[in-house]
PDB file of C-alpha atoms in Angstrom:
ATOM      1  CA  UNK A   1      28.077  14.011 -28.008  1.00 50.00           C
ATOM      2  CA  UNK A   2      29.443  11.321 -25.549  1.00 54.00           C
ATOM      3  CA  UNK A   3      29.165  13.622 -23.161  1.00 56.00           C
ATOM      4  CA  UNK A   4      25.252  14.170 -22.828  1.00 55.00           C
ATOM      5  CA  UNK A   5      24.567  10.235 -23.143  1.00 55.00           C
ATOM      6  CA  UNK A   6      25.898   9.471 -20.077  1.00 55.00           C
ATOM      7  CA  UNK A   7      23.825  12.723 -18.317  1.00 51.00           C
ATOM      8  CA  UNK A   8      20.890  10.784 -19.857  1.00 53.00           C
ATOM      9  CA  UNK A   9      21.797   7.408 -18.398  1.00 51.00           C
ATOM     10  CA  UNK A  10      21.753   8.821 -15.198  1.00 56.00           C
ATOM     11  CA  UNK A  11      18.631  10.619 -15.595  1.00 56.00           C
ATOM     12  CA  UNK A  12      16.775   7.149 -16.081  1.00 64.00           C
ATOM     13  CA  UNK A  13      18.567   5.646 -13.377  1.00 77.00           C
ATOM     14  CA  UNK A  14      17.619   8.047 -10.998  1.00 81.00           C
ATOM     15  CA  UNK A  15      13.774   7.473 -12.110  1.00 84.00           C
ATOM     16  CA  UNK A  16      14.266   3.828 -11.645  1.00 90.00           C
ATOM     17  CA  UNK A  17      15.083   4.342  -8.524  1.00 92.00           C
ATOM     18  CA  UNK A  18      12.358   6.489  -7.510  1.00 92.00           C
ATOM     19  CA  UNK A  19      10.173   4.322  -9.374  1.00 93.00           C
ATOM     20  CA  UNK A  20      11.506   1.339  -7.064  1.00 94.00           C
ATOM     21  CA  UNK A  21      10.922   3.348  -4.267  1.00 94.00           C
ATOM     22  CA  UNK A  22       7.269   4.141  -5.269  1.00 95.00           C
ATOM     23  CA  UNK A  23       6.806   0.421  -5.655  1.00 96.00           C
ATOM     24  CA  UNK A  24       8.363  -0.636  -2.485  1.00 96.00           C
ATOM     25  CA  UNK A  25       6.611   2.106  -0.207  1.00 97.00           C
ATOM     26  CA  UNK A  26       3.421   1.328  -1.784  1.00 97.00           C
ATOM     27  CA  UNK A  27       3.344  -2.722  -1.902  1.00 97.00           C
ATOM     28  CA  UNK A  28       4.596  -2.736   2.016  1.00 97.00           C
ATOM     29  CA  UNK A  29       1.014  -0.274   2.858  1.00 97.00           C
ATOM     30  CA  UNK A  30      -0.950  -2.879   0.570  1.00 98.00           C
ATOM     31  CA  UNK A  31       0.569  -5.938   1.905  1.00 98.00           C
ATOM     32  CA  UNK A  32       0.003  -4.276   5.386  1.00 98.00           C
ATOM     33  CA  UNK A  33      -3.457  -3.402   4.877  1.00 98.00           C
ATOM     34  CA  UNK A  34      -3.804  -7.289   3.389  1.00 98.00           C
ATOM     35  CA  UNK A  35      -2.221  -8.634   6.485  1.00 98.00           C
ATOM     36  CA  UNK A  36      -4.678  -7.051   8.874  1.00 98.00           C
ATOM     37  CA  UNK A  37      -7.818  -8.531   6.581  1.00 98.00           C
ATOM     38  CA  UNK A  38      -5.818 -11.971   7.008  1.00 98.00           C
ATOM     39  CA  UNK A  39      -5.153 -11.632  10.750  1.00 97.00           C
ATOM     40  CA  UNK A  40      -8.841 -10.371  11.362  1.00 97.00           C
ATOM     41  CA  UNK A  41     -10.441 -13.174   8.778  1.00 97.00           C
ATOM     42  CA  UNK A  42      -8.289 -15.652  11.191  1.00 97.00           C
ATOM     43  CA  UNK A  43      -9.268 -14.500  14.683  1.00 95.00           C
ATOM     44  CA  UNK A  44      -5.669 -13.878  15.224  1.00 95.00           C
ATOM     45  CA  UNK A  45      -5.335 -12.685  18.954  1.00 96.00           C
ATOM     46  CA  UNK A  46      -5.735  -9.482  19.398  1.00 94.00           C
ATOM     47  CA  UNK A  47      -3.897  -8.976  22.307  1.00 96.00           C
ATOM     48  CA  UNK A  48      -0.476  -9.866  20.601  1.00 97.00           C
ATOM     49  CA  UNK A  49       1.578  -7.172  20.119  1.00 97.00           C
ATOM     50  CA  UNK A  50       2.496  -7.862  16.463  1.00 97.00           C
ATOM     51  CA  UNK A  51      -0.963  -8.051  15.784  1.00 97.00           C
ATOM     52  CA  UNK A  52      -1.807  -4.596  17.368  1.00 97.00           C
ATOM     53  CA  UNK A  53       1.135  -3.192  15.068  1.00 98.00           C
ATOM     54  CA  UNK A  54      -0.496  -4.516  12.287  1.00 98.00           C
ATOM     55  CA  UNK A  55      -3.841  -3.371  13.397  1.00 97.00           C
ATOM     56  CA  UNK A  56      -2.981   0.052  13.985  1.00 97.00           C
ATOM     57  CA  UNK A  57      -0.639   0.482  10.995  1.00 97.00           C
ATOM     58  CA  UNK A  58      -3.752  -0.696   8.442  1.00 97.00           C
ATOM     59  CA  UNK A  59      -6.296   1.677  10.494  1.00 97.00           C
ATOM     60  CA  UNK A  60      -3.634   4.872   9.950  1.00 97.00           C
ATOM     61  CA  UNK A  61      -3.417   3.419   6.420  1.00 97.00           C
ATOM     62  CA  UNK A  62      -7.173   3.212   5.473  1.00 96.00           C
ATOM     63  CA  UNK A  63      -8.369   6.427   7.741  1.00 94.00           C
ATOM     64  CA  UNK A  64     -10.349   7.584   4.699  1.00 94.00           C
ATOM     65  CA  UNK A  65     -11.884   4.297   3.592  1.00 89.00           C
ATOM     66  CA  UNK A  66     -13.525   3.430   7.288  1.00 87.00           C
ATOM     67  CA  UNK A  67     -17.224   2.662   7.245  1.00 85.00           C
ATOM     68  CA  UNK A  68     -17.908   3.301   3.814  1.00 89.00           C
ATOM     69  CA  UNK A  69     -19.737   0.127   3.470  1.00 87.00           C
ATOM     70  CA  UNK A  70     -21.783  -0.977   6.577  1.00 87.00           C
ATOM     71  CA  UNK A  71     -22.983  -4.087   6.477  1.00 86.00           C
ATOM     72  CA  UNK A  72     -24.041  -7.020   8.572  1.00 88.00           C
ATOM     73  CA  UNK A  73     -21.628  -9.619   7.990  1.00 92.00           C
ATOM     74  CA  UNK A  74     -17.963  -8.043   9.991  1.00 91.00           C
ATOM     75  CA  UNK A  75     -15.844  -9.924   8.320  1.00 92.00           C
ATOM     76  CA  UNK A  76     -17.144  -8.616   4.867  1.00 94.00           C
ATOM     77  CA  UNK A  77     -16.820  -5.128   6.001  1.00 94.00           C
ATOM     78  CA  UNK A  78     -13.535  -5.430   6.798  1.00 95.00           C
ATOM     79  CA  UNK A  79     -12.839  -7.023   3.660  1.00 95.00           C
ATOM     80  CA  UNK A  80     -13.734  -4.382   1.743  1.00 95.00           C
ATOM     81  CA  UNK A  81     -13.103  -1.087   4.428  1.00 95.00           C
ATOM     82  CA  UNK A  82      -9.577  -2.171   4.496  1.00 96.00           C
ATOM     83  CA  UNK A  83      -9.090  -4.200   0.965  1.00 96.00           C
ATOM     84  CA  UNK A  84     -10.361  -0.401  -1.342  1.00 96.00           C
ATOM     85  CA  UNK A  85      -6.874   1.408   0.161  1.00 97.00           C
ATOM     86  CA  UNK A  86      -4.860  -1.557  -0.673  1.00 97.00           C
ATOM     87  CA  UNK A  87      -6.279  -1.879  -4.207  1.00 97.00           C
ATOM     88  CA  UNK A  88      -6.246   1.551  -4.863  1.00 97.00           C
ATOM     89  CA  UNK A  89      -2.886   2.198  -3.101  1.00 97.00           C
ATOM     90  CA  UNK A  90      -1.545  -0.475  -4.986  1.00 97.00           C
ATOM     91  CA  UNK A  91      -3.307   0.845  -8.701  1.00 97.00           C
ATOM     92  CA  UNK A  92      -1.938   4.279  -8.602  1.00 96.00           C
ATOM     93  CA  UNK A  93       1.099   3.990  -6.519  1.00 97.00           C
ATOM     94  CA  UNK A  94       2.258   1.546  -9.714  1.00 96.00           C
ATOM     95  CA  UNK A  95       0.850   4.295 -12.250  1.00 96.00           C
ATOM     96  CA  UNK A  96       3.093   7.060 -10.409  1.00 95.00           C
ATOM     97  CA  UNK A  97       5.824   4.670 -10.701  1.00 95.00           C
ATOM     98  CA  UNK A  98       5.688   3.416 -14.125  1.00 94.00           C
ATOM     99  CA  UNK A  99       5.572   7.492 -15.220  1.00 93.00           C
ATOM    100  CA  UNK A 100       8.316   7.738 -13.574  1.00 92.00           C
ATOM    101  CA  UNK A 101      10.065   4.640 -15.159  1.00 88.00           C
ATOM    102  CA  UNK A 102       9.766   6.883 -18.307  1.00 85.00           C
ATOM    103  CA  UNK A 103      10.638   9.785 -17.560  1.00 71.00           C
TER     104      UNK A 103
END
């Protein structure tokens, strides 16, 4: 019997780590995509080359979410174009990783 427990304590480990890994890959794209709506929101210069990085890394990130809401005010738009992935990213990247947690 003492030898399955440890098989089993190595099982969880390894979903702790992947569960970690979930969590890490998926709060660096939300804090990413939160950056950008900081650095926009703050006129940041756009010319800067950490600021293009940042820029260009949220736009690959939120692909799917650009334009759905179209409005007047820019600084809304972006708000909410860029802030759905990180919410969303952030929601079911967590849900993934908690699963895994368990299993």
């Amino acid at each position: 019997m003492s030898n399955t427990e440890p098989i089993h304590i190595h099982r969880q480990d390894g979903g702790r780590r992947a569960a970690l890994t979930v969590c890490t890959i998926v709060d660096t794209a939300a804090g990413l995509l939160v950056l950008w709506i900081l650095l926009y929101l703050l006129d940041a210069n756009r010319v800067n080359i950490f600021v293009k990085f940042v820029h260009g890394t949220a736009d690959w990130l939120a692909w799917w979410s650009q334009d759905i809401f179209t409005m007047d005010t820019e600084g809304l738009r972006v708000i909410l174009n860029y802030g759905l992935p990180a919410v969303l990213y952030v929601l079911i990247g967590h849900g993934i990783a908690a699963r895994l947690n368990r299993a």
